[in-house]
């Protein structure tokens, strides 16, 4: 069984760490809220670059993949991602 989620870059230009949401709209809203929070908490901060949003198709790993995660040889996200597609950017400020 596959599951689709959306994720955005918390740090513009870097894919780690990422934050996730169930829909593209929710992901965009969360990313804009993150940017707004940064602006309020650090008004002297340089303007942020754009944050990429991706569509992730996830599937539960097989036994070997799960063991690699449990034994900390593979990050969970790497074991779950079947497909990843760039779907947009969040900008502003």
XYZ file of N, CA and C in Angstrom:
279
model
N 0.843 -1.179 0.000
C 0.000 0.000 0.000
C 0.891 1.246 0.000
N 0.570 2.189 -0.856
C 1.325 3.430 -0.928
C 0.521 4.579 -0.341
N 1.250 5.569 0.135
C 0.665 6.742 0.769
C 1.376 7.962 0.210
N 0.625 9.039 -0.037
C 1.213 10.283 -0.556
C 1.179 11.342 0.541
N 2.317 11.986 0.750
C 2.427 13.126 1.667
C 3.234 14.210 0.956
N 3.207 15.408 1.513
C 3.958 16.522 0.950
C 4.920 17.037 2.001
N 6.108 17.443 1.560
C 7.103 17.940 2.492
C 7.753 19.204 1.974
N 8.146 20.079 2.907
C 8.831 21.305 2.519
C 10.151 21.427 3.257
N 11.068 22.139 2.636
C 12.370 22.411 3.238
C 12.187 23.404 4.379
N 12.616 23.045 5.562
C 12.558 23.980 6.682
C 13.652 25.036 6.507
N 14.799 24.610 6.038
C 15.904 25.516 5.744
C 15.965 25.668 4.221
N 15.704 26.857 3.693
C 15.715 27.036 2.246
C 16.994 26.502 1.603
N 16.809 25.731 0.524
C 17.942 25.187 -0.210
C 18.503 23.882 0.345
N 17.973 23.407 1.464
C 18.463 22.151 2.065
C 17.295 21.196 2.266
N 17.499 19.945 1.927
C 16.440 18.953 2.069
C 16.439 18.272 3.435
N 17.278 18.721 4.323
C 17.256 18.222 5.697
C 17.392 19.413 6.620
N 16.544 19.591 7.584
C 15.367 18.777 7.866
C 14.194 19.167 6.960
N 13.183 18.312 6.952
C 11.957 18.576 6.199
C 10.788 18.482 7.165
N 9.707 19.167 6.816
C 8.447 19.061 7.557
C 7.404 18.524 6.581
N 6.432 17.788 7.099
C 5.482 17.077 6.239
C 4.041 17.421 6.579
N 3.178 17.271 5.570
C 1.749 17.503 5.722
C 1.001 16.541 4.807
N -0.292 16.398 5.063
C -1.105 15.454 4.302
C -1.496 15.960 2.918
N -1.543 17.288 2.740
C -1.948 17.834 1.439
C -0.983 18.931 1.011
N -1.010 19.237 -0.271
C -0.171 20.311 -0.798
C -0.574 21.643 -0.164
N -1.870 21.887 -0.045
C -2.342 23.141 0.532
C -1.883 23.291 1.977
N -1.988 22.227 2.755
C -1.547 22.261 4.146
C -0.034 22.483 4.229
N 0.698 21.862 3.340
C 2.152 22.009 3.303
C 2.531 23.462 2.988
N 1.872 24.059 2.000
C 2.140 25.454 1.649
C 1.810 26.372 2.825
N 0.675 26.133 3.469
C 0.258 26.942 4.613
C 1.268 26.838 5.757
N 1.721 25.602 6.052
C 2.701 25.396 7.122
C 4.028 26.068 6.802
N 4.457 25.986 5.543
C 5.726 26.613 5.148
C 5.637 28.131 5.281
N 4.521 28.711 4.866
C 4.341 30.166 5.007
C 4.301 30.563 6.480
N 3.672 29.745 7.315
C 3.628 30.032 8.748
C 5.028 29.954 9.355
N 5.823 29.003 8.908
C 7.207 28.874 9.380
C 8.008 30.127 9.014
N 7.848 30.604 7.801
C 8.545 31.812 7.362
C 8.093 33.017 8.182
N 6.783 33.123 8.433
C 6.248 34.237 9.205
C 6.784 34.205 10.636
N 6.863 33.024 11.221
C 7.403 32.879 12.575
C 8.862 33.320 12.631
N 9.641 32.923 11.642
C 11.042 33.344 11.590
C 11.153 34.863 11.490
N 10.310 35.452 10.669
C 10.352 36.911 10.475
C 9.993 37.641 11.775
N 8.988 37.137 12.489
C 8.578 37.774 13.748
C 9.646 37.622 14.830
N 10.273 36.445 14.900
C 11.256 36.165 15.952
C 12.635 36.740 15.664
N 12.924 37.024 14.409
C 14.240 37.554 14.035
C 14.064 38.623 12.955
N 13.549 39.789 13.326
C 13.260 40.817 12.321
C 14.490 41.306 11.558
N 15.685 41.148 12.123
C 16.907 41.597 11.447
C 17.500 40.529 10.527
N 16.872 39.368 10.482
C 17.360 38.267 9.652
C 17.270 38.645 8.174
N 18.278 38.262 7.421
C 18.252 38.488 5.970
C 17.032 37.779 5.366
N 16.476 38.295 4.281
C 15.357 37.607 3.630
C 15.731 36.162 3.281
N 14.785 35.271 3.482
C 15.019 33.849 3.215
C 14.919 33.543 1.733
N 15.633 32.524 1.311
C 15.481 32.018 -0.046
C 14.193 31.211 -0.149
N 13.920 30.706 -1.312
C 12.706 29.917 -1.510
C 12.850 28.543 -0.859
N 11.708 27.991 -0.457
C 11.651 26.663 0.151
C 10.964 25.734 -0.852
N 11.616 24.638 -1.196
C 11.031 23.688 -2.142
C 9.987 22.820 -1.451
N 8.962 22.470 -2.217
C 7.941 21.533 -1.753
C 7.989 20.311 -2.666
N 7.914 19.134 -2.052
C 7.969 17.872 -2.779
C 6.739 17.026 -2.478
N 6.376 16.212 -3.443
C 5.336 15.192 -3.264
C 6.069 13.872 -3.060
N 5.806 13.225 -1.942
C 6.444 11.945 -1.622
C 5.422 10.823 -1.708
N 5.774 9.770 -2.422
C 4.999 8.535 -2.378
C 5.766 7.597 -1.473
N 5.084 7.119 -0.426
C 5.720 6.270 0.575
C 5.111 4.880 0.562
N 5.917 3.895 0.901
C 5.441 2.516 1.056
C 6.230 1.869 2.178
N 5.572 0.992 2.905
C 6.234 0.301 4.002
C 7.378 -0.540 3.436
N 8.553 -0.524 4.072
C 9.691 -1.283 3.546
C 9.512 -2.788 3.744
N 10.282 -3.559 2.987
C 10.297 -5.001 3.203
C 11.091 -5.289 4.481
N 11.222 -6.548 4.811
C 11.904 -6.933 6.057
C 13.325 -6.398 6.112
N 14.077 -6.543 5.033
C 15.461 -6.062 5.024
C 15.520 -4.544 5.213
N 14.606 -3.825 4.557
C 14.571 -2.376 4.699
C 14.210 -1.955 6.114
N 13.265 -2.657 6.718
C 12.865 -2.339 8.082
C 13.998 -2.629 9.061
N 14.682 -3.739 8.871
C 15.817 -4.071 9.743
C 16.925 -3.026 9.625
N 17.142 -2.523 8.425
C 18.168 -1.485 8.236
C 17.794 -0.226 9.028
N 16.512 0.110 9.061
C 16.066 1.269 9.845
C 16.228 0.988 11.332
N 15.755 -0.166 11.781
C 15.826 -0.505 13.198
C 17.257 -0.581 13.702
N 18.168 -1.011 12.842
C 19.580 -1.096 13.209
C 20.341 0.190 12.902
N 19.583 1.244 12.563
C 20.119 2.582 12.316
C 21.164 2.634 11.197
N 20.981 1.799 10.192
C 21.854 1.816 9.018
C 21.250 2.652 7.890
N 19.929 2.868 7.959
C 19.215 3.624 6.937
C 18.220 4.549 7.620
N 18.172 5.829 7.215
C 17.145 6.720 7.767
C 15.743 6.233 7.361
N 14.774 6.423 8.237
C 13.411 5.964 7.973
C 12.873 6.515 6.661
N 13.053 7.809 6.419
C 12.529 8.396 5.190
C 13.111 7.717 3.955
N 14.396 7.422 3.974
C 15.018 6.743 2.829
C 14.397 5.368 2.591
N 14.031 4.693 3.661
C 13.445 3.359 3.532
C 12.002 3.415 3.033
N 11.306 4.506 3.282
C 9.888 4.608 2.929
C 9.612 5.207 1.559
N 10.498 6.081 1.068
C 10.222 6.828 -0.168
C 10.331 5.938 -1.399
N 9.221 5.883 -2.141
C 9.174 5.164 -3.416
C 9.407 6.134 -4.561
N 8.864 7.354 -4.392
C 8.978 8.379 -5.433
C 8.946 9.749 -4.771
N 9.687 10.669 -5.331
C 9.738 12.044 -4.826
C 9.736 12.978 -6.022
N 8.794 13.928 -6.029
C 8.685 14.874 -7.139
C 8.613 16.301 -6.607
N 9.377 17.174 -7.223
C 9.313 18.597 -6.923
C 7.963 19.118 -7.413
N 7.235 19.856 -6.547
C 5.930 20.367 -6.958
C 5.770 21.871 -6.834
N 6.729 22.552 -6.195
C 6.599 23.997 -6.109
C 7.561 24.631 -5.146
N 7.443 25.944 -5.048
C 8.283 26.751 -4.168
C 7.421 27.642 -3.290
N 7.929 27.915 -2.098
C 7.296 28.880 -1.207
C 8.267 30.022 -1.050
N 7.793 31.230 -1.283
C 8.644 32.412 -1.186
C 7.880 33.498 -0.447
N 8.518 34.577 -0.260
C 7.904 35.709 0.408
C 8.758 36.097 1.607
N 9.033 37.363 1.715
C 9.905 37.953 2.726
C 11.275 37.484 2.500
